[in-house]
CSV table of C-alpha atoms and ligand atoms in Angstrom, one decimal:
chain,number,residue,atom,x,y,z
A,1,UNK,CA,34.0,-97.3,19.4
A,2,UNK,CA,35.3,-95.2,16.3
A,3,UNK,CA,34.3,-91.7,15.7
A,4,UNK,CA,33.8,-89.9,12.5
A,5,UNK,CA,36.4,-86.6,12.8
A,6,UNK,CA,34.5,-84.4,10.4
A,7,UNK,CA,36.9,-81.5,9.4
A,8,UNK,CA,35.9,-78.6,8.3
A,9,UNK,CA,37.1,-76.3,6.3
A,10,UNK,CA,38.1,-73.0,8.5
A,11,UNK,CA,35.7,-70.5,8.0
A,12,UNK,CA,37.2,-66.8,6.1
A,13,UNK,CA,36.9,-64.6,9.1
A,14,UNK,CA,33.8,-62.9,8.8
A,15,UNK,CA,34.4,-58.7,9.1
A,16,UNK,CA,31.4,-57.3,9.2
A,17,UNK,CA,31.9,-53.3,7.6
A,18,UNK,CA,31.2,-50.8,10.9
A,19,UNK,CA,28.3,-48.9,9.6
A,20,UNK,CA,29.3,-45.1,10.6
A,21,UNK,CA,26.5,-42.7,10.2
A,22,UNK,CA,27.1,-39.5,8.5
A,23,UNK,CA,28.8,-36.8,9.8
A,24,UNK,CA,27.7,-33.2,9.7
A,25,UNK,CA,29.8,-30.1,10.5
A,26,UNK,CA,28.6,-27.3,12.7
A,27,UNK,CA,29.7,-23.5,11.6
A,28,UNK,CA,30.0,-20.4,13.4
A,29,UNK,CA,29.3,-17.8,10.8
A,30,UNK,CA,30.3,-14.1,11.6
A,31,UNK,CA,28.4,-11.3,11.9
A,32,UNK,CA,29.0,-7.6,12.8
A,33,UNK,CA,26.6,-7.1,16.2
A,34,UNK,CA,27.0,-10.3,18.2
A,35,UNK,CA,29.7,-9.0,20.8
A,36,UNK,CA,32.7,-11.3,20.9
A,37,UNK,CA,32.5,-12.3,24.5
A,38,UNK,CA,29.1,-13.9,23.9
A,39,UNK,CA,30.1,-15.6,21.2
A,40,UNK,CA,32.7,-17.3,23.2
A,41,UNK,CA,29.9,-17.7,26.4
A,42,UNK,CA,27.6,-19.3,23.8
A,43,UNK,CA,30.7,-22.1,22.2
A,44,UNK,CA,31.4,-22.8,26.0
A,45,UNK,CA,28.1,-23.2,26.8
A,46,UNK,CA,26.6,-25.7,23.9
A,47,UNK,CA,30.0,-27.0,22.4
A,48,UNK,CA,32.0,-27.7,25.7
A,49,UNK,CA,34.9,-25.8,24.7
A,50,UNK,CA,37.7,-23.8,27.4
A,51,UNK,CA,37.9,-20.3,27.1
A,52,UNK,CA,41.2,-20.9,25.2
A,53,UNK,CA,39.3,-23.0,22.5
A,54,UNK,CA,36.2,-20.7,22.1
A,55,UNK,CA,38.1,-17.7,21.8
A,56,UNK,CA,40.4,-18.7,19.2
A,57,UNK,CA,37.2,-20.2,16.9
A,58,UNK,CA,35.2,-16.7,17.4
A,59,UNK,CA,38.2,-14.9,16.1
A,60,UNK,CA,38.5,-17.9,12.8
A,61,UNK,CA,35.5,-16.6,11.9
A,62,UNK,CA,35.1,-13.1,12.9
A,63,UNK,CA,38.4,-12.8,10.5
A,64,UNK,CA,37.2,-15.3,8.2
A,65,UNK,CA,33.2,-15.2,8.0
A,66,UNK,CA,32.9,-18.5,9.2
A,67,UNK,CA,34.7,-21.4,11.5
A,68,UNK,CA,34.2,-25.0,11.8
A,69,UNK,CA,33.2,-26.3,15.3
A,70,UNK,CA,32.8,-29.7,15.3
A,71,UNK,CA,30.9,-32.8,13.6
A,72,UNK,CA,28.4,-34.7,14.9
A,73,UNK,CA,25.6,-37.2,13.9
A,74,UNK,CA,22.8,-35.2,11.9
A,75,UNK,CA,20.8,-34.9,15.0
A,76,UNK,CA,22.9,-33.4,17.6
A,77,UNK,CA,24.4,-30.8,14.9
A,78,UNK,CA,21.2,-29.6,14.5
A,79,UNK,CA,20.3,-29.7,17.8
A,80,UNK,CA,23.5,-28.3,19.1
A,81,UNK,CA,23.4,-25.0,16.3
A,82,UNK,CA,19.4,-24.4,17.1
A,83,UNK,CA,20.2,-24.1,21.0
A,84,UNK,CA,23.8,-22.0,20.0
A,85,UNK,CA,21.8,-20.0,17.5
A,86,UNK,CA,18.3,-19.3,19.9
A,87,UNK,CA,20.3,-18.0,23.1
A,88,UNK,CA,21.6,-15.3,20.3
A,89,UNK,CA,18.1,-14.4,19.4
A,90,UNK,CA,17.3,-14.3,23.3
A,91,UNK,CA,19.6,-11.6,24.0
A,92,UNK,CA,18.7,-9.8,20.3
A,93,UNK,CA,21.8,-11.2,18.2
A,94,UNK,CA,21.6,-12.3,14.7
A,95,UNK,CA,24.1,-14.7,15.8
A,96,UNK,CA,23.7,-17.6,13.5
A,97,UNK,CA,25.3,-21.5,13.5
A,98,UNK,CA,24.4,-23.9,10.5
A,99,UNK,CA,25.4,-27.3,9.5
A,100,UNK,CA,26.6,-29.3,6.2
A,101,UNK,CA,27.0,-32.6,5.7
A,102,UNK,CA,30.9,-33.8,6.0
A,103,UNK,CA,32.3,-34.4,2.7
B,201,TYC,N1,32.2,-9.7,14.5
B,201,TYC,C1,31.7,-9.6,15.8
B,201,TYC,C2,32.1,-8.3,16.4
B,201,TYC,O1,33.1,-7.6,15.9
B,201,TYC,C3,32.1,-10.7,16.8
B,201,TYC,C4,31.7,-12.1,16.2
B,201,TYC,C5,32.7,-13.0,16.0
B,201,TYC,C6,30.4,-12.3,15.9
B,201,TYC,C7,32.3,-14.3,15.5
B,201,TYC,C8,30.0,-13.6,15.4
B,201,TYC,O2,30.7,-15.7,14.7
B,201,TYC,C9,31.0,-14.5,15.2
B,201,TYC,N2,31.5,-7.8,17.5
């Protein structure tokens, strides 16, 4: 018995477009009371950084006014500079983190 081959055309493959989600930047902004070693505990402590890393950041921005962390989804950025941000105002510090949306 015969069979019908039924060809068909080859499909285009399909690429579906990786949906990223926004990223937002967290920012160390200077100040002239936070003392410098805290500031380095504090980026240790919420951003995972080695005392190499942290130092060098708290010194962008105590020369600069401000430093650029790291990105991270909306949520944890907010998340991340609320904790960084309240263990400053625990110990009296205006120390202060904010976020921005990644160009
Ligand atoms: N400017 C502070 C001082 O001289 C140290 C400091 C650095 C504070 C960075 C905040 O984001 C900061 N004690």
């Amino acid at each position: 018995m015969s069979r019908t081959l039924v060809r068909v055309k080859p499909q285009a493959k399909v690429r579906p477009k990786t949906q990223r989600p926004p990223l937002y930047k967290v920012i160390l902004l200077n100040d002239d009371y936070t003392p410098r070693d805290f500031v380095v505990v504090v980026l240790k402590a919420v951003f995972r950084m080695n005392a190499d890393q942290a130092y060098r950041v708290m010194m962008t921005a105590h020369r600069k006014g401000a430093c650029v962390i790291a990105v991270y989804t909306r949520d944890v950025a907010e998340t991340k500079a609320k904790e960084a941000t309240e263990l400053g105002k625990e110990k009296g510090y205006p120390l202060f983190f904010t976020t921005e949306p990644e160009e």
